C-alpha cells in the first residue's frame, strides 16, 4: 500500500520529467524542482516514514532529469554560478540525504569498490535501492577514495547521481586537513576516547602527509590504533611517513610506500595471513569461514592457548580488519563477519610483497611464469642446460590461476607447488589437462569454479592434501576419499547419500566435512534390502566401526539420520556445527534428534526435512524436552519439519540460543501463543513460509531480540503488539506478507515513536 507521501513523491517525479523538457530554457527552475524533490526524499527517509518501491519508469524520469540538469549546469554560461549549483546538489543535498539514510544500513555492508559503485540507475528497481547506493557512495568517498594517479583509480565519479556515458562526471576532492585529522583520530580513538592534547600536533602532521587520501589515512589509523599511544611512537611513525614522502616525488608511489608501513609493522603471525589475500581475484568476495580454514590448512595458525585453531584464525582476521587491511563485506545474522574483501591498493601491496618473498604467484595472463629455458632471460644457467632450474620451480609454492590456465596445461610440471587455486571455469577436457600436470606435493587444492563430472583419478593421487574444495556434477561415493589420511577440510558441492561409512573414521586429521547437498537416496546403495531391513544392517555396520575418536572434527554437513547413531555421535566429542537432511525414507531412524545431547560443544544445527506436506505418519516426530537438546546451541535452522507451535516453548528454554531461523513450514499451525518466559538470549528470529495466522506474545518473551524477519507469511494477520515492547528491537522486516500485517507493523512503529523510541526501523517488500 502506498501512503500519501509516496504518492506526493511520485507526483514530484512526474513534474520533474515534465520540467526537464524545458530545462534548456529554464535551468534555474528545474534546479529548484530537483532540490525540492531531494528535500521530499529526505523527509521520506525520516524515521517516521517508510520507503515504498517505485516503478522503473519513474526512476528513469528522475535519472534523466538530474543527469540532464547536471550536464546543462556544467556547460551553460555563467560557469561560476552553475558550479555553485552543482556543489549545492552534490555536496549539500545528496550528502545530507545519504547521512539521513545511513541509519537504515549497517556501515560495513555497503562498502563497495569505487569503479563498480556507479551502475546505470536504470538497473535499480526502487528508490530504496537508490538510497542504499547513495549510502555506499557516501562511505566510499569519506573513507576509501584514494589516489587518482594511475590505472583504474583514475576514474572521475559523479557524487550523487549515476551519470550516463555522455555526461561529464563530478570529480572527487581529497579531504581537507581538518577532515583528514578527524578521520585519523576517529580510527585511533574509539569508545569515547579522545586524543591527548600533547599528541594532537604530531597526529595532524601524520594526517597531513596522507594528502587527503582516506584509504591511506584509515590504514595508518589502523596501524596507530595497535601501537602504544605515546608521543615518541607517533613521532617515529611521522618521521617514517616524512621520509617516504621526501624519497618519492610521485604521489601514487608515496601512497604505496605509506601503505607498506602497515604491513611492515604487522606481527610475524599476521603477515602470511595478509599476503594470502593475494590468492583471490580482484573484487572477490571471500567467505570468512573458508578463508580461516585455508589459513589453518596452510599452517599459518599455531595453537598457543586453549582456543581452537579456527578461533585463533578468527582473532587474526579481526586484527587485520581493525587495521583496515581487510574490509568487511557482509555480516551474519549474529553480527559476525560473513564475507570480506580487500581494497585493490592493498591487494597490489600483497602481490608486491609476495613477489619479493616468493610467497605466492597470482596468474592473470600468459607469460607470467617462466616455465621453459627460453623464458629464463636474465637468469644464469649452466651451458647446455635443457630444463628450468629446480630452484626457480621451488619458488612456485603457491599458485592462483585467475585466467589463462590453459596456457600452462600439459606444458610444465610443478613438483614443488604446495597450494593451488583456480578461479577460471574450465571445460571437462581443460581440467583433465590441467590436473594432468605434476602436483605431487600439493596440500591445498581449491577449484570450486570448475564443474567436474566425477572425482578425477588425478586428484585421488594427491594423498598429501589437507584442504580440498571441488564442485562435482554427479553423485560422490565417499569411499573414494579414504586415501586422504591427512585431510583437514573437505568442501565439496555435490550430491551424495549422506551416509558416513567406516572409512570416514580413517581421516583422523579431519576438521571440516562439508558436503553442500545430500539429496541422493541411500536405498540405491542397498537396493536388494527392504526398508524394514535397513535398521538391522545399520546396527551391524555400527558394531563394526572402530572406537576412534575424531577429536579434531568441528564441522559435519550434510548427513542423513542414519549417520546420527549414538556411537557415531560419541566419536565426535568436539563437533560444533552439524547439518542433517531427512526425507520420508528416514522414518525408521527417528530419535536421532534427542541424541544430539551427546554433542556438548554443538553450537550450530541445521535440520532440513524434504517435504513438509507428507502424511503425518512420515513426518518428523516432536522435539524432545529441552533438557535433551544440545545445551550450547547458539544458532538453529529448521526447514520443512512441520512441528507444532507448542514445541517452540522447548526451544525458548535453550540458554544460549541467539539465532533461530524457521523456514518452509518448520512449524505448522494457525496460532502461536508465546506468553511464557524464554528466549533469554535470542537476537535474531526469522519465520518464513508458514500458515500461521495469529501470533500473540509480549516483550518479556524476547528480552534481547534485535531483528525480526518475516518472509512469505501470507496468512499472518498482524505483528503482535507485544513484540514492540522488546527493549532492544532494532528492525522488523516483512517480505511479501499480508497487507494487514504491513499496516500493523507501521502502526507498531508509530506507537513506539510516540513513546520516544525512534530506534525501531521497518523494512517492507511488497509483491
PDB file of C-alpha atoms in Angstrom, residues 424-596:
ATOM      1  CA  UNK A 424      38.620 -19.917 -14.016  1.00  0.00           C
ATOM      2  CA  UNK A 425      35.821 -22.094 -15.360  1.00  0.00           C
ATOM      3  CA  UNK A 426      37.281 -24.976 -17.334  1.00  0.00           C
ATOM      4  CA  UNK A 427      35.776 -27.460 -19.740  1.00  0.00           C
ATOM      5  CA  UNK A 428      35.941 -31.165 -18.956  1.00  0.00           C
ATOM      6  CA  UNK A 429      38.924 -31.633 -21.269  1.00  0.00           C
ATOM      7  CA  UNK A 430      40.523 -28.471 -19.908  1.00  0.00           C
ATOM      8  CA  UNK A 431      40.501 -29.606 -16.314  1.00  0.00           C
ATOM      9  CA  UNK A 432      41.810 -33.019 -17.342  1.00  0.00           C
ATOM     10  CA  UNK A 433      44.839 -31.423 -18.991  1.00  0.00           C
ATOM     11  CA  UNK A 434      45.309 -29.080 -16.056  1.00  0.00           C
ATOM     12  CA  UNK A 435      45.152 -31.791 -13.405  1.00  0.00           C
ATOM     13  CA  UNK A 436      47.433 -33.926 -15.540  1.00  0.00           C
ATOM     14  CA  UNK A 437      50.344 -31.668 -14.600  1.00  0.00           C
ATOM     15  CA  UNK A 438      52.547 -32.884 -11.772  1.00  0.00           C
ATOM     16  CA  UNK A 439      51.478 -31.560  -8.363  1.00  0.00           C
ATOM     17  CA  UNK A 440      52.984 -34.284  -6.210  1.00  0.00           C
ATOM     18  CA  UNK A 441      53.402 -32.237  -3.022  1.00  0.00           C
ATOM     19  CA  UNK A 442      50.095 -30.398  -3.171  1.00  0.00           C
ATOM     20  CA  UNK A 443      48.495 -29.646   0.223  1.00  0.00           C
ATOM     21  CA  UNK A 444      45.746 -27.202  -0.797  1.00  0.00           C
ATOM     22  CA  UNK A 445      43.507 -27.588  -3.864  1.00  0.00           C
ATOM     23  CA  UNK A 446      40.615 -25.182  -4.438  1.00  0.00           C
ATOM     24  CA  UNK A 447      38.905 -25.421  -7.855  1.00  0.00           C
ATOM     25  CA  UNK A 448      35.222 -24.913  -6.996  1.00  0.00           C
ATOM     26  CA  UNK A 449      34.512 -22.887 -10.166  1.00  0.00           C
ATOM     27  CA  UNK A 450      35.050 -25.933 -12.381  1.00  0.00           C
ATOM     28  CA  UNK A 451      32.169 -28.416 -12.629  1.00  0.00           C
ATOM     29  CA  UNK A 452      33.780 -31.831 -12.609  1.00  0.00           C
ATOM     30  CA  UNK A 453      31.775 -34.772 -13.906  1.00  0.00           C
ATOM     31  CA  UNK A 454      33.281 -37.037 -11.243  1.00  0.00           C
ATOM     32  CA  UNK A 455      36.150 -37.172  -8.799  1.00  0.00           C
ATOM     33  CA  UNK A 456      39.181 -37.410 -11.120  1.00  0.00           C
ATOM     34  CA  UNK A 457      41.810 -40.066 -10.594  1.00  0.00           C
ATOM     35  CA  UNK A 458      44.485 -37.374 -10.731  1.00  0.00           C
ATOM     36  CA  UNK A 459      43.096 -35.888  -7.522  1.00  0.00           C
ATOM     37  CA  UNK A 460      42.972 -39.296  -5.878  1.00  0.00           C
ATOM     38  CA  UNK A 461      46.754 -39.439  -6.203  1.00  0.00           C
ATOM     39  CA  UNK A 462      47.238 -36.255  -4.162  1.00  0.00           C
ATOM     40  CA  UNK A 463      47.483 -38.044  -0.821  1.00  0.00           C
ATOM     41  CA  UNK A 464      49.198 -35.109   0.934  1.00  0.00           C
ATOM     42  CA  UNK A 465      46.131 -32.884   0.623  1.00  0.00           C
ATOM     43  CA  UNK A 466      44.986 -31.010   3.714  1.00  0.00           C
ATOM     44  CA  UNK A 467      42.357 -28.839   2.013  1.00  0.00           C
ATOM     45  CA  UNK A 468      40.182 -29.984  -0.889  1.00  0.00           C
ATOM     46  CA  UNK A 469      37.379 -27.889  -2.412  1.00  0.00           C
ATOM     47  CA  UNK A 470      35.577 -29.097  -5.546  1.00  0.00           C
ATOM     48  CA  UNK A 471      32.297 -28.971  -7.442  1.00  0.00           C
ATOM     49  CA  UNK A 472      31.101 -32.306  -8.839  1.00  0.00           C
ATOM     50  CA  UNK A 473      28.016 -32.653 -11.040  1.00  0.00           C
ATOM     51  CA  UNK A 474      27.398 -36.350 -10.350  1.00  0.00           C
ATOM     52  CA  UNK A 475      26.994 -38.131  -7.036  1.00  0.00           C
ATOM     53  CA  UNK A 476      30.036 -38.848  -4.889  1.00  0.00           C
ATOM     54  CA  UNK A 477      30.958 -42.088  -3.184  1.00  0.00           C
ATOM     55  CA  UNK A 478      32.975 -41.056  -0.134  1.00  0.00           C
ATOM     56  CA  UNK A 479      34.739 -44.413  -0.147  1.00  0.00           C
ATOM     57  CA  UNK A 480      36.962 -42.742  -2.733  1.00  0.00           C
ATOM     58  CA  UNK A 481      38.223 -40.354  -0.067  1.00  0.00           C
ATOM     59  CA  UNK A 482      39.757 -42.978   2.177  1.00  0.00           C
ATOM     60  CA  UNK A 483      43.291 -42.306   0.919  1.00  0.00           C
ATOM     61  CA  UNK A 484      43.279 -38.726   2.162  1.00  0.00           C
ATOM     62  CA  UNK A 485      44.571 -39.542   5.617  1.00  0.00           C
ATOM     63  CA  UNK A 486      45.998 -36.024   6.157  1.00  0.00           C
ATOM     64  CA  UNK A 487      42.890 -34.172   5.023  1.00  0.00           C
ATOM     65  CA  UNK A 488      41.705 -31.391   7.351  1.00  0.00           C
ATOM     66  CA  UNK A 489      38.990 -29.727   5.257  1.00  0.00           C
ATOM     67  CA  UNK A 490      36.744 -31.317   2.656  1.00  0.00           C
ATOM     68  CA  UNK A 491      34.443 -28.818   0.937  1.00  0.00           C
ATOM     69  CA  UNK A 492      32.547 -30.389  -1.961  1.00  0.00           C
ATOM     70  CA  UNK A 493      29.391 -29.261  -3.734  1.00  0.00           C
ATOM     71  CA  UNK A 494      27.802 -32.498  -4.948  1.00  0.00           C
ATOM     72  CA  UNK A 495      25.013 -34.958  -4.302  1.00  0.00           C
ATOM     73  CA  UNK A 496      25.662 -37.877  -2.014  1.00  0.00           C
ATOM     74  CA  UNK A 497      23.654 -40.285   0.103  1.00  0.00           C
ATOM     75  CA  UNK A 498      24.507 -38.698   3.452  1.00  0.00           C
ATOM     76  CA  UNK A 499      25.758 -41.947   4.960  1.00  0.00           C
ATOM     77  CA  UNK A 500      29.095 -41.919   6.786  1.00  0.00           C
ATOM     78  CA  UNK A 501      30.791 -45.216   6.063  1.00  0.00           C
ATOM     79  CA  UNK A 502      33.578 -46.861   8.032  1.00  0.00           C
ATOM     80  CA  UNK A 503      36.452 -45.273   6.097  1.00  0.00           C
ATOM     81  CA  UNK A 504      35.304 -41.855   7.276  1.00  0.00           C
ATOM     82  CA  UNK A 505      36.894 -42.656  10.640  1.00  0.00           C
ATOM     83  CA  UNK A 506      40.252 -43.238   8.965  1.00  0.00           C
ATOM     84  CA  UNK A 507      40.646 -39.485   8.366  1.00  0.00           C
ATOM     85  CA  UNK A 508      41.842 -38.679  11.874  1.00  0.00           C
ATOM     86  CA  UNK A 509      43.055 -35.166  10.960  1.00  0.00           C
ATOM     87  CA  UNK A 510      39.669 -34.125   9.572  1.00  0.00           C
ATOM     88  CA  UNK A 511      38.381 -30.827  10.951  1.00  0.00           C
ATOM     89  CA  UNK A 512      35.616 -29.839   8.494  1.00  0.00           C
ATOM     90  CA  UNK A 513      33.500 -32.222   6.431  1.00  0.00           C
ATOM     91  CA  UNK A 514      31.216 -30.009   4.340  1.00  0.00           C
ATOM     92  CA  UNK A 515      29.103 -31.609   1.608  1.00  0.00           C
ATOM     93  CA  UNK A 516      26.744 -28.922   0.372  1.00  0.00           C
ATOM     94  CA  UNK A 517      23.983 -31.250  -0.844  1.00  0.00           C
ATOM     95  CA  UNK A 518      22.588 -34.502   0.499  1.00  0.00           C
ATOM     96  CA  UNK A 519      19.663 -35.477  -1.697  1.00  0.00           C
ATOM     97  CA  UNK A 520      20.559 -38.859  -3.143  1.00  0.00           C
ATOM     98  CA  UNK A 521      18.723 -41.848  -1.685  1.00  0.00           C
ATOM     99  CA  UNK A 522      20.933 -44.310   0.146  1.00  0.00           C
ATOM    100  CA  UNK A 523      18.383 -47.024  -0.695  1.00  0.00           C
ATOM    101  CA  UNK A 524      20.142 -47.332  -4.046  1.00  0.00           C
ATOM    102  CA  UNK A 525      23.245 -48.444  -2.137  1.00  0.00           C
ATOM    103  CA  UNK A 526      21.231 -51.262  -0.551  1.00  0.00           C
ATOM    104  CA  UNK A 527      18.868 -51.942  -3.423  1.00  0.00           C
ATOM    105  CA  UNK A 528      18.470 -55.614  -2.505  1.00  0.00           C
ATOM    106  CA  UNK A 529      17.261 -54.787   1.007  1.00  0.00           C
ATOM    107  CA  UNK A 530      13.822 -53.740   2.092  1.00  0.00           C
ATOM    108  CA  UNK A 531      13.365 -50.651   4.240  1.00  0.00           C
ATOM    109  CA  UNK A 532      12.475 -52.851   7.201  1.00  0.00           C
ATOM    110  CA  UNK A 533      15.928 -54.492   6.992  1.00  0.00           C
ATOM    111  CA  UNK A 534      17.860 -51.225   6.971  1.00  0.00           C
ATOM    112  CA  UNK A 535      17.928 -50.660  10.773  1.00  0.00           C
ATOM    113  CA  UNK A 536      19.375 -54.144  11.276  1.00  0.00           C
ATOM    114  CA  UNK A 537      22.025 -53.530   8.636  1.00  0.00           C
ATOM    115  CA  UNK A 538      22.826 -50.174  10.205  1.00  0.00           C
ATOM    116  CA  UNK A 539      23.224 -51.780  13.633  1.00  0.00           C
ATOM    117  CA  UNK A 540      25.581 -54.426  12.231  1.00  0.00           C
ATOM    118  CA  UNK A 541      27.651 -51.812  10.423  1.00  0.00           C
ATOM    119  CA  UNK A 542      27.815 -49.656  13.545  1.00  0.00           C
ATOM    120  CA  UNK A 543      29.075 -52.579  15.626  1.00  0.00           C
ATOM    121  CA  UNK A 544      31.977 -52.951  13.200  1.00  0.00           C
ATOM    122  CA  UNK A 545      33.015 -49.311  13.473  1.00  0.00           C
ATOM    123  CA  UNK A 546      36.270 -48.609  15.296  1.00  0.00           C
ATOM    124  CA  UNK A 547      36.209 -46.709  18.554  1.00  0.00           C
ATOM    125  CA  UNK A 548      38.474 -43.999  17.219  1.00  0.00           C
ATOM    126  CA  UNK A 549      37.664 -40.503  18.333  1.00  0.00           C
ATOM    127  CA  UNK A 550      37.720 -37.746  15.742  1.00  0.00           C
ATOM    128  CA  UNK A 551      38.965 -35.189  18.239  1.00  0.00           C
ATOM    129  CA  UNK A 552      39.682 -32.524  15.622  1.00  0.00           C
ATOM    130  CA  UNK A 553      36.314 -32.738  13.882  1.00  0.00           C
ATOM    131  CA  UNK A 554      34.403 -29.461  14.171  1.00  0.00           C
ATOM    132  CA  UNK A 555      32.007 -29.417  11.168  1.00  0.00           C
ATOM    133  CA  UNK A 556      29.850 -32.149   9.608  1.00  0.00           C
ATOM    134  CA  UNK A 557      27.348 -31.279   6.907  1.00  0.00           C
ATOM    135  CA  UNK A 558      25.175 -32.580   5.357  1.00  0.00           C
ATOM    136  CA  UNK A 559      24.385 -36.110   6.620  1.00  0.00           C
ATOM    137  CA  UNK A 560      21.274 -38.265   6.963  1.00  0.00           C
ATOM    138  CA  UNK A 561      19.762 -39.576  10.242  1.00  0.00           C
ATOM    139  CA  UNK A 562      21.337 -42.978   9.551  1.00  0.00           C
ATOM    140  CA  UNK A 563      24.669 -41.288  10.371  1.00  0.00           C
ATOM    141  CA  UNK A 564      23.462 -39.939  13.718  1.00  0.00           C
ATOM    142  CA  UNK A 565      23.644 -43.087  15.831  1.00  0.00           C
ATOM    143  CA  UNK A 566      24.807 -42.887  19.408  1.00  0.00           C
ATOM    144  CA  UNK A 567      28.185 -44.433  18.677  1.00  0.00           C
ATOM    145  CA  UNK A 568      28.826 -42.142  15.717  1.00  0.00           C
ATOM    146  CA  UNK A 569      27.971 -39.015  17.670  1.00  0.00           C
ATOM    147  CA  UNK A 570      30.097 -40.044  20.628  1.00  0.00           C
ATOM    148  CA  UNK A 571      33.070 -40.315  18.277  1.00  0.00           C
ATOM    149  CA  UNK A 572      32.814 -36.556  17.550  1.00  0.00           C
ATOM    150  CA  UNK A 573      33.144 -35.018  21.020  1.00  0.00           C
ATOM    151  CA  UNK A 574      34.163 -31.540  19.821  1.00  0.00           C
ATOM    152  CA  UNK A 575      31.674 -31.130  16.985  1.00  0.00           C
ATOM    153  CA  UNK A 576      30.477 -27.526  16.771  1.00  0.00           C
ATOM    154  CA  UNK A 577      28.403 -27.449  13.562  1.00  0.00           C
ATOM    155  CA  UNK A 578      26.060 -30.135  12.201  1.00  0.00           C
ATOM    156  CA  UNK A 579      23.771 -30.261   9.167  1.00  0.00           C
ATOM    157  CA  UNK A 580      21.168 -33.018   8.784  1.00  0.00           C
ATOM    158  CA  UNK A 581      18.900 -33.734   5.811  1.00  0.00           C
ATOM    159  CA  UNK A 582      15.913 -36.041   6.333  1.00  0.00           C
ATOM    160  CA  UNK A 583      13.295 -37.435   3.952  1.00  0.00           C
ATOM    161  CA  UNK A 584      10.351 -39.833   4.152  1.00  0.00           C
ATOM    162  CA  UNK A 585      12.632 -42.848   3.787  1.00  0.00           C
ATOM    163  CA  UNK A 586      14.345 -41.971   7.080  1.00  0.00           C
ATOM    164  CA  UNK A 587      11.271 -42.588   9.236  1.00  0.00           C
ATOM    165  CA  UNK A 588      12.799 -45.723  10.782  1.00  0.00           C
ATOM    166  CA  UNK A 589      15.752 -43.712  12.089  1.00  0.00           C
ATOM    167  CA  UNK A 590      13.695 -41.397  14.252  1.00  0.00           C
ATOM    168  CA  UNK A 591      15.058 -40.470  17.655  1.00  0.00           C
ATOM    169  CA  UNK A 592      18.312 -39.054  16.363  1.00  0.00           C
ATOM    170  CA  UNK A 593      17.396 -35.527  17.476  1.00  0.00           C
ATOM    171  CA  UNK A 594      17.389 -36.392  21.164  1.00  0.00           C
ATOM    172  CA  UNK A 595      20.838 -37.973  20.781  1.00  0.00           C
ATOM    173  CA  UNK A 596      22.276 -34.542  19.996  1.00  0.00           C
TER     174      UNK A 596
END
